[in-house]
CSV table of C-alpha atoms in Angstrom, one decimal:
chain,number,residue,atom,x,y,z
K,80,MET,CA,-0.1,0.2,-0.2
K,81,ILE,CA,1.4,3.3,-1.0
K,82,SER,CA,1.3,5.9,2.0
K,83,LEU,CA,0.8,9.2,0.1
K,84,ALA,CA,2.7,11.1,3.2
K,85,GLY,CA,5.4,8.8,3.4
K,86,ARG,CA,6.3,9.4,-0.4
K,87,ASP,CA,6.5,12.9,0.5
K,88,ILE,CA,8.5,13.2,3.2
K,89,LEU,CA,11.0,11.0,1.4
K,90,HIS,CA,11.0,12.3,-2.5
K,91,ALA,CA,9.5,16.1,-1.2
K,92,TRP,CA,10.3,16.4,2.1
K,93,GLY,CA,11.7,20.1,2.1
K,94,LYS,CA,8.2,21.3,0.7
K,95,PHE,CA,6.1,19.2,3.0
K,96,VAL,CA,8.8,20.3,6.1
K,97,PHE,CA,8.9,23.6,5.8
K,98,THR,CA,5.2,24.1,5.2
K,99,GLY,CA,4.8,22.4,8.3
K,100,ILE,CA,7.2,24.8,9.9
K,101,GLY,CA,5.0,27.7,8.3
K,102,LEU,CA,1.7,25.8,9.9
K,103,GLY,CA,3.6,25.4,13.2
K,104,LEU,CA,4.6,28.8,13.6
K,105,LEU,CA,0.9,29.8,13.2
K,106,ILE,CA,-0.1,27.3,15.6
K,107,GLY,CA,2.4,28.9,18.0
K,108,VAL,CA,0.7,32.5,17.5
K,109,THR,CA,-2.6,30.9,18.5
K,110,LEU,CA,-1.4,29.1,21.7
K,111,THR,CA,0.4,32.2,22.7
K,112,MET,CA,-2.6,34.6,21.9
K,113,ALA,CA,-4.4,31.7,24.3
K,114,GLY,CA,-1.8,32.6,27.0
K,115,VAL,CA,-2.2,36.3,26.5
K,116,TYR,CA,-5.7,35.9,27.3
K,117,ARG,CA,-5.0,33.6,30.1
K,118,GLY,CA,-2.5,35.8,31.3
K,119,MET,CA,-4.6,38.8,31.6
K,120,VAL,CA,-7.1,36.9,33.5
K,121,ASP,CA,-4.4,35.6,36.1
K,122,ASP,CA,-3.1,39.2,36.4
K,123,GLY,CA,-6.6,40.1,37.6
K,124,ARG,CA,-7.0,37.4,39.9
K,125,ALA,CA,-3.5,37.9,41.2
K,126,LEU,CA,-4.4,41.7,41.7
K,127,LEU,CA,-7.4,40.4,44.2
K,128,ASP,CA,-5.7,37.5,45.8
K,129,ASN,CA,-2.7,40.1,46.9
K,130,SER,CA,-4.7,42.8,48.2
K,131,GLY,CA,-5.6,40.5,51.2
K,132,ALA,CA,-9.3,41.6,51.1
K,133,ASP,CA,-12.5,40.1,51.7
K,134,LEU,CA,-14.6,43.1,50.7
K,135,TRP,CA,-13.5,46.0,48.3
K,136,VAL,CA,-15.8,49.2,49.8
K,137,VAL,CA,-15.7,52.1,47.3
K,138,GLN,CA,-17.6,55.4,46.3
K,139,LYS,CA,-21.5,54.3,45.5
K,140,ASP,CA,-22.5,53.1,42.4
K,141,THR,CA,-18.9,53.2,41.1
K,142,LEU,CA,-16.7,49.5,40.0
K,143,GLY,CA,-13.9,51.1,41.7
K,144,PRO,CA,-11.1,51.2,42.4
K,145,TYR,CA,-9.8,49.1,39.0
K,146,ALA,CA,-12.5,49.2,36.8
K,147,GLU,CA,-13.3,53.2,37.6
K,148,SER,CA,-12.2,55.5,39.9
K,149,SER,CA,-13.7,55.9,43.1
K,150,SER,CA,-12.8,58.3,46.1
K,151,VAL,CA,-14.1,57.8,49.8
K,152,ASN,CA,-13.3,60.0,52.6
K,153,ASP,CA,-10.3,58.5,54.9
K,154,ASP,CA,-12.1,58.5,57.9
K,155,VAL,CA,-14.9,56.0,56.6
K,156,TYR,CA,-12.8,52.9,58.0
K,157,ARG,CA,-12.8,54.1,61.6
K,158,SER,CA,-17.1,53.5,61.0
K,159,LEU,CA,-16.4,50.6,59.2
K,160,LEU,CA,-14.6,49.1,61.9
K,161,ALA,CA,-17.3,49.9,64.5
K,162,MET,CA,-19.6,47.3,62.4
K,163,PRO,CA,-20.3,44.0,62.9
K,164,GLY,CA,-18.0,41.2,61.1
K,165,ILE,CA,-15.7,43.2,60.0
K,166,ALA,CA,-12.0,42.6,61.4
K,167,GLN,CA,-9.8,44.8,59.5
K,168,ALA,CA,-10.5,47.9,57.3
K,169,VAL,CA,-7.6,49.8,55.5
K,170,ASN,CA,-7.3,52.8,52.9
K,171,VAL,CA,-5.4,52.0,50.0
K,172,THR,CA,-5.0,54.4,47.0
K,173,TYR,CA,-4.1,53.6,43.4
K,174,LEU,CA,-2.4,55.6,40.4
K,175,THR,CA,-1.2,54.4,37.1
K,176,MET,CA,1.7,56.6,35.9
K,177,GLN,CA,5.0,56.6,34.7
K,178,VAL,CA,7.9,56.2,37.7
K,179,ARG,CA,11.1,57.6,36.5
K,180,SER,CA,14.5,56.1,37.3
K,181,LYS,CA,17.4,57.9,36.4
K,182,ASP,CA,16.9,58.1,32.9
K,183,ARG,CA,14.1,55.4,32.4
K,184,ASP,CA,11.0,55.7,32.8
K,185,VAL,CA,8.4,52.9,33.8
K,186,ARG,CA,4.5,52.6,33.8
K,187,ALA,CA,3.7,51.4,37.0
K,188,MET,CA,0.6,51.2,39.4
K,189,VAL,CA,1.6,53.2,42.2
K,190,VAL,CA,-0.3,52.0,45.5
K,191,GLY,CA,-0.8,53.8,48.7
K,192,ILE,CA,-0.5,51.5,52.1
K,193,ALA,CA,-1.6,52.6,55.5
K,194,PRO,CA,0.8,52.3,58.3
K,195,GLY,CA,1.1,48.9,59.6
K,196,GLN,CA,3.1,45.5,59.0
K,197,PRO,CA,2.9,42.8,56.8
K,198,GLY,CA,-0.2,40.9,56.9
K,199,ILE,CA,-2.4,43.9,56.7
K,200,PRO,CA,-4.5,44.4,53.7
K,201,GLY,CA,-3.2,46.3,50.6
K,202,TRP,CA,0.6,45.5,51.4
K,203,PRO,CA,3.0,43.2,49.7
K,204,PRO,CA,2.5,39.7,50.9
K,205,TYR,CA,5.9,39.0,50.6
K,206,LEU,CA,9.5,40.0,49.8
K,207,VAL,CA,12.1,38.1,47.4
K,208,ALA,CA,14.7,40.9,48.5
K,209,GLY,CA,15.1,44.1,51.1
K,210,ARG,CA,12.6,44.7,53.6
K,211,GLN,CA,9.1,46.2,53.7
K,212,ILE,CA,8.1,49.9,54.1
K,213,THR,CA,9.2,51.0,58.1
K,214,ARG,CA,9.1,55.0,57.6
K,215,GLY,CA,6.5,57.4,57.2
K,216,HIS,CA,8.0,58.8,54.0
K,217,TYR,CA,10.3,58.4,51.0
K,218,GLU,CA,10.3,54.6,50.8
K,219,ALA,CA,9.2,52.2,48.2
K,220,VAL,CA,8.7,48.6,47.8
K,221,ALA,CA,8.9,47.7,43.3
K,222,ASP,CA,7.7,44.6,41.6
K,223,ILE,CA,10.9,43.0,40.4
K,224,ALA,CA,9.1,43.3,37.0
K,225,SER,CA,9.6,46.7,36.7
K,226,GLY,CA,13.5,46.8,36.2
K,227,PHE,CA,14.2,48.6,39.5
K,228,ARG,CA,16.7,47.6,41.8
K,229,LEU,CA,17.5,47.7,45.9
K,230,GLY,CA,18.7,51.4,46.4
K,231,ASP,CA,17.1,52.9,42.9
K,232,ARG,CA,15.7,56.3,43.5
K,233,LEU,CA,12.2,56.9,42.0
K,234,ALA,CA,10.7,60.1,40.8
K,235,ILE,CA,7.1,60.3,41.7
K,236,ARG,CA,5.9,63.6,40.6
K,237,ARG,CA,8.3,65.7,43.0
K,238,ASN,CA,9.5,63.8,45.4
K,239,HIS,CA,11.9,60.5,45.2
K,240,TYR,CA,12.0,57.2,47.1
K,241,VAL,CA,14.4,55.0,48.1
K,242,VAL,CA,13.6,51.1,46.5
K,243,VAL,CA,13.9,49.4,49.9
K,244,GLY,CA,12.3,46.0,48.8
K,245,LEU,CA,11.5,43.8,45.8
K,246,THR,CA,8.3,41.8,45.2
K,247,ARG,CA,6.7,39.2,42.7
K,248,ARG,CA,3.9,38.8,40.7
K,249,MET,CA,2.5,41.7,42.5
K,250,VAL,CA,0.9,43.7,39.0
K,251,SER,CA,-2.0,45.9,38.1
K,252,SER,CA,-5.1,43.9,35.9
K,253,SER,CA,-3.4,45.2,32.7
K,254,GLY,CA,-0.2,43.5,33.7
K,255,ASP,CA,1.5,46.9,35.1
K,256,PRO,CA,4.4,46.4,38.1
K,257,MET,CA,3.2,47.8,41.3
K,258,VAL,CA,5.4,50.1,43.2
K,259,PHE,CA,4.1,50.7,47.0
K,260,ILE,CA,4.7,53.6,48.6
K,261,PRO,CA,3.0,55.3,52.3
K,262,LEU,CA,-0.3,56.5,52.0
K,263,LYS,CA,-0.1,59.9,52.7
K,264,ASP,CA,3.0,60.3,49.8
K,265,ALA,CA,0.2,58.6,48.0
K,266,GLN,CA,-2.3,60.6,48.5
K,267,GLU,CA,-0.3,64.1,47.8
K,268,ALA,CA,0.9,62.5,44.3
K,269,GLN,CA,-2.2,61.5,43.0
K,270,PHE,CA,-4.0,64.8,43.8
K,271,LEU,CA,-0.6,67.2,43.9
K,272,LYS,CA,-0.6,70.1,40.7
K,273,ASP,CA,2.5,71.8,39.7
K,274,ASN,CA,4.2,75.2,41.4
K,275,ASP,CA,1.7,77.4,38.7
K,276,ALA,CA,-1.1,75.3,38.9
K,277,ILE,CA,-0.9,76.1,43.2
K,278,TRP,CA,-0.4,79.7,42.4
K,279,GLN,CA,-3.0,80.1,39.8
K,280,SER,CA,-5.7,78.6,42.7
K,281,ARG,CA,-4.7,80.5,45.4
K,282,ARG,CA,-5.0,83.7,43.3
K,283,ARG,CA,-8.0,83.0,42.3
K,284,THR,CA,-9.2,82.3,45.8
K,285,GLY,CA,-7.5,85.5,47.1
K,286,ALA,CA,-9.9,87.1,44.2
K,287,ASN,CA,-12.8,85.9,45.5
K,288,PRO,CA,-15.0,88.0,48.1
K,289,VAL,CA,-16.6,85.1,49.1
K,290,PHE,CA,-13.6,83.8,50.6
K,291,ASN,CA,-11.6,86.7,51.3
K,292,ARG,CA,-13.6,88.9,53.8
K,293,PRO,CA,-11.8,91.5,55.7
K,294,ALA,CA,-13.6,90.9,58.4
K,295,VAL,CA,-12.7,87.5,58.7
K,296,PRO,CA,-9.1,87.2,58.7
K,297,ASP,CA,-8.4,83.9,58.8
K,298,LEU,CA,-10.7,82.7,56.3
K,299,LEU,CA,-8.7,82.8,53.2
K,300,ASP,CA,-5.9,81.1,55.2
K,301,ALA,CA,-8.0,78.3,56.2
K,302,VAL,CA,-9.7,77.9,52.5
K,303,ILE,CA,-5.9,77.4,51.2
K,304,ALA,CA,-5.1,75.0,53.5
K,305,SER,CA,-7.6,72.8,53.0
K,306,GLN,CA,-7.3,73.1,48.8
K,307,SER,CA,-3.8,71.9,49.8
K,308,THR,CA,-4.6,68.4,51.6
K,309,ASN,CA,-6.1,65.3,50.4
K,310,ALA,CA,-8.5,64.0,52.4
K,311,PHE,CA,-9.7,60.9,50.2
K,312,VAL,CA,-8.4,57.5,49.2
K,313,ASN,CA,-9.8,55.2,46.3
K,314,ALA,CA,-11.2,52.7,48.3
K,315,VAL,CA,-11.1,50.5,51.9
K,316,LEU,CA,-9.9,47.0,51.9
K,317,VAL,CA,-11.7,44.9,54.6
K,318,THR,CA,-11.3,41.7,56.2
K,319,LEU,CA,-13.9,39.7,57.7
K,320,GLU,CA,-14.2,38.2,61.4
K,321,PRO,CA,-14.4,34.4,60.9
K,322,GLY,CA,-18.5,33.2,60.8
K,323,HIS,CA,-19.6,36.1,58.8
K,324,ALA,CA,-20.7,35.9,55.1
K,325,PRO,CA,-19.6,38.3,53.2
K,326,GLU,CA,-22.7,39.0,51.3
K,327,GLU,CA,-24.4,39.8,54.3
K,328,VAL,CA,-21.7,42.5,55.7
K,329,ALA,CA,-21.4,43.8,51.9
K,330,ARG,CA,-25.3,44.6,51.9
K,331,SER,CA,-24.9,46.2,55.7
K,332,VAL,CA,-22.3,48.4,54.3
K,333,GLY,CA,-24.2,49.7,51.4
K,334,ARG,CA,-27.5,50.0,53.6
K,335,TRP,CA,-25.8,52.1,56.2
K,336,LYS,CA,-22.8,53.9,54.9
K,337,ARG,CA,-24.3,54.8,51.5
K,338,LEU,CA,-21.0,53.0,49.9
K,339,THR,CA,-20.9,50.2,47.7
K,340,ALA,CA,-19.3,46.9,49.0
K,341,TYR,CA,-17.8,44.2,46.3
K,342,THR,CA,-17.0,41.0,47.3
K,343,ARG,CA,-14.3,38.6,46.0
K,344,PRO,CA,-16.2,36.8,43.6
K,345,GLN,CA,-18.0,40.3,42.6
K,346,MET,CA,-14.6,41.9,42.1
K,347,GLU,CA,-13.6,39.4,39.9
K,348,ASP,CA,-16.4,39.1,37.7
K,349,ILE,CA,-16.0,43.1,37.2
K,350,LEU,CA,-12.4,42.7,36.1
K,351,VAL,CA,-12.5,39.4,34.5
K,352,GLY,CA,-16.0,40.7,32.8
K,353,LYS,CA,-15.8,44.1,32.6
K,354,LEU,CA,-12.4,45.1,32.4
K,355,ILE,CA,-10.6,42.9,30.2
K,356,ALA,CA,-14.0,41.7,28.0
K,357,THR,CA,-12.8,43.7,25.3
K,358,SER,CA,-9.5,42.5,24.8
K,359,ALA,CA,-11.0,39.2,25.5
K,360,ARG,CA,-13.2,39.6,22.7
K,361,GLN,CA,-9.9,40.8,20.2
K,362,ILE,CA,-8.3,37.9,21.1
K,363,GLY,CA,-11.0,36.0,20.1
K,364,MET,CA,-11.4,37.2,16.9
K,365,PHE,CA,-7.6,37.1,16.6
K,366,LEU,CA,-8.1,33.1,17.1
K,367,VAL,CA,-10.7,32.9,14.3
K,368,ILE,CA,-8.8,34.6,11.8
K,369,LEU,CA,-5.7,32.3,12.7
K,370,ALA,CA,-7.6,29.5,12.4
K,371,VAL,CA,-9.4,30.3,9.2
K,372,VAL,CA,-5.8,30.7,7.5
K,373,SER,CA,-4.2,27.8,8.9
K,374,ALA,CA,-7.1,25.5,7.5
K,375,ALA,CA,-6.9,27.8,3.9
K,376,ILE,CA,-3.3,27.0,4.3
K,377,VAL,CA,-3.4,22.8,4.9
K,378,ALA,CA,-6.2,22.9,2.1
K,379,PHE,CA,-3.8,24.4,-0.4
K,380,ILE,CA,-0.8,22.6,0.5
K,381,ILE,CA,-2.6,19.3,0.6
K,382,TYR,CA,-4.3,19.8,-2.8
K,383,THR,CA,-1.0,21.1,-4.4
K,384,LEU,CA,0.7,17.7,-3.0
K,385,THR,CA,-2.8,15.5,-4.4
K,386,MET,CA,-2.1,17.0,-7.8
K,387,ASP,CA,1.1,16.4,-8.0
K,388,LYS,CA,0.2,12.6,-7.4
K,389,ILE,CA,-2.8,12.6,-10.1
K,390,ARG,CA,-1.0,9.4,-11.9
K,391,GLU,CA,-0.3,7.5,-8.8
K,392,ILE,CA,-4.0,8.1,-7.8
K,393,ALA,CA,-4.8,7.0,-10.9
K,394,VAL,CA,-3.1,3.8,-10.9
K,395,LEU,CA,-4.9,2.9,-7.5
K,396,LYS,CA,-8.0,3.2,-8.7
K,397,LEU,CA,-7.4,1.0,-11.6
K,398,ILE,CA,-6.0,-1.8,-9.6
K,399,GLY,CA,-9.3,-1.7,-7.4
K,400,THR,CA,-8.3,0.7,-4.6
K,401,ARG,CA,-11.4,1.2,-3.3
K,402,ASN,CA,-11.9,5.1,-2.8
K,403,ARG,CA,-12.0,5.0,1.2
K,404,THR,CA,-8.5,4.0,1.1
K,405,ILE,CA,-7.5,6.8,-1.2
K,406,ALA,CA,-9.4,9.3,1.2
K,407,ALA,CA,-7.6,7.7,4.3
K,408,MET,CA,-4.5,8.1,2.7
K,409,ILE,CA,-4.8,12.0,1.4
K,410,MET,CA,-6.2,12.5,5.1
K,411,GLN,CA,-3.4,10.8,6.6
K,412,GLN,CA,-1.2,13.2,5.1
K,413,ALA,CA,-3.2,16.5,6.3
K,414,LEU,CA,-2.9,14.9,9.7
K,415,ALA,CA,1.3,14.1,9.6
K,416,LEU,CA,1.1,17.8,8.4
K,417,GLY,CA,-1.0,19.2,11.2
K,418,LEU,CA,1.0,17.1,13.4
K,419,ILE,CA,4.6,18.5,12.7
K,420,GLY,CA,2.6,22.0,12.6
K,421,PHE,CA,1.4,21.4,16.1
K,422,VAL,CA,5.1,20.4,17.6
K,423,VAL,CA,6.5,23.2,15.9
K,424,GLY,CA,3.7,25.2,17.5
K,425,LYS,CA,4.1,24.2,20.8
K,426,ILE,CA,7.9,24.5,21.0
K,427,THR,CA,7.5,28.2,19.6
K,428,ALA,CA,5.2,29.1,22.0
K,429,THR,CA,7.2,27.8,25.1
K,430,PHE,CA,10.4,29.4,24.2
K,431,ALA,CA,8.4,32.8,22.8
K,432,ALA,CA,6.4,33.1,25.9
K,433,PRO,CA,8.8,34.4,28.4
K,434,LEU,CA,10.0,37.1,25.9
K,435,PHE,CA,6.6,39.0,25.8
K,436,PRO,CA,6.6,42.1,28.0
K,437,LYS,CA,3.3,40.9,29.6
K,438,TYR,CA,2.6,37.6,31.8
K,439,VAL,CA,2.0,34.9,29.1
K,440,LEU,CA,0.4,31.9,31.0
K,441,LEU,CA,0.4,28.5,29.0
K,442,VAL,CA,-1.8,26.3,30.5
K,443,PRO,CA,-2.3,22.0,29.5
K,444,PHE,CA,-5.8,22.2,28.7
K,445,ASP,CA,-5.6,25.0,25.9
K,446,SER,CA,-2.6,22.7,24.3
K,447,ILE,CA,-4.7,19.6,24.4
K,448,ALA,CA,-7.7,21.5,23.3
K,449,GLY,CA,-5.4,23.2,20.5
K,450,PHE,CA,-3.7,19.7,19.5
K,451,PHE,CA,-7.5,18.5,18.8
K,452,ALA,CA,-8.5,21.8,16.8
K,453,VAL,CA,-5.5,21.2,14.9
K,454,LEU,CA,-6.5,17.7,13.7
K,455,ALA,CA,-10.4,18.9,13.2
K,456,ILE,CA,-8.9,21.6,10.9
K,457,CYS,CA,-6.5,19.4,8.9
K,458,VAL,CA,-9.4,17.1,8.8
K,459,LEU,CA,-11.6,19.2,7.3
K,460,ALA,CA,-9.3,20.9,4.9
K,461,SER,CA,-8.4,18.1,3.3
K,462,VAL,CA,-12.0,17.4,2.2
K,463,VAL,CA,-11.4,19.6,-1.3
K,464,ALA,CA,-8.4,17.6,-2.5
K,465,ILE,CA,-10.0,14.0,-1.7
K,466,ARG,CA,-12.8,15.1,-3.5
K,467,MET,CA,-10.5,16.3,-6.4
K,468,ALA,CA,-8.8,12.9,-6.0
K,469,LEU,CA,-12.3,10.9,-6.3
K,470,ARG,CA,-12.8,12.4,-9.7
K,471,ILE,CA,-9.9,11.5,-10.7
K,472,ASP,CA,-10.1,8.8,-14.5
K,473,PRO,CA,-8.4,5.7,-13.9
K,474,ALA,CA,-7.6,6.2,-17.6
K,475,GLU,CA,-5.0,8.9,-16.7
K,476,ALA,CA,-3.1,5.7,-15.5
K,477,ILE,CA,-2.2,4.8,-19.1
K,478,GLY,CA,-3.2,8.0,-20.7
K,479,GLY,CA,-0.3,10.5,-22.1
């Protein structure tokens, strides 16, 4: 019995193998795109895990603090601590910005953490080098993905911070590395204006007769002082006492504090279902396009290779070979091509994933699903060549 796949590998191995490599690169891109999506989901879940919170208390009717801006007074945590079931309530701020170190800019999420010690919500749970923040100002802990090292001086707005510790896998939902600084510094950085803007604001306030009253000489200074301070945070991270349901406590916070509290499943749904939903749909479109292109390549190559063997197929039909056997041999050729392509693609994706700037998570399930999808695409792509082969006239075996 003649094996079409074996014949091509032996007598036209260059075309067959290089086609398999080209298909493999497409499959590698497909697996990597799936890994990008998995990485985005994992980044979002890592963000929630690392926060150490059971509830996220944010501004009423917002999806903050990650999907939308949120602003709550920084004294709200005191009233939350008085509620039944709440063990800890800690302020936190989040600000995505460019952090400069020497002559290099890094896009990072700057996190303002409340005074305390490791184990408090919002703090990095572990370090790979250095120590935690111990001073109230001008110290920072950075994720190693930022490229910062111990002792580096970071410029955040007008202040400079020394990196005293390094952590790992502390990233935002978009994959930006986190930089942790004291809460008061973060509050100042989030709403700090440049000198000219401050001067203009004070000039407008001084020109306003409502605030500049000769009969009340201290009023203007009090108003300017209030404009120069920031009494807001983006969220309050809450941990619960054992035995209390997060849903019940969240409803109580919404009822009595006029705030919105999200549980872990709700916050995960916001991150995955809303924040990265558009990116997920875009990646899905790319996967569909790559699948169509891969099928077209396989169909074209198998059709071309089958056309090169018209006489051999005619001989097989002349000696009485059944159509089922001829179709099986062509399909075998397509599956061999797909197998070579999948092996090349899997190797390519595995070695290329660490080179991406964002986290790419390759899970075994995607590889298994991709393998069977490749086989299915190859089987469907061979249909055109099979139909053409079955129409070959046996007389062509003895024709000119």
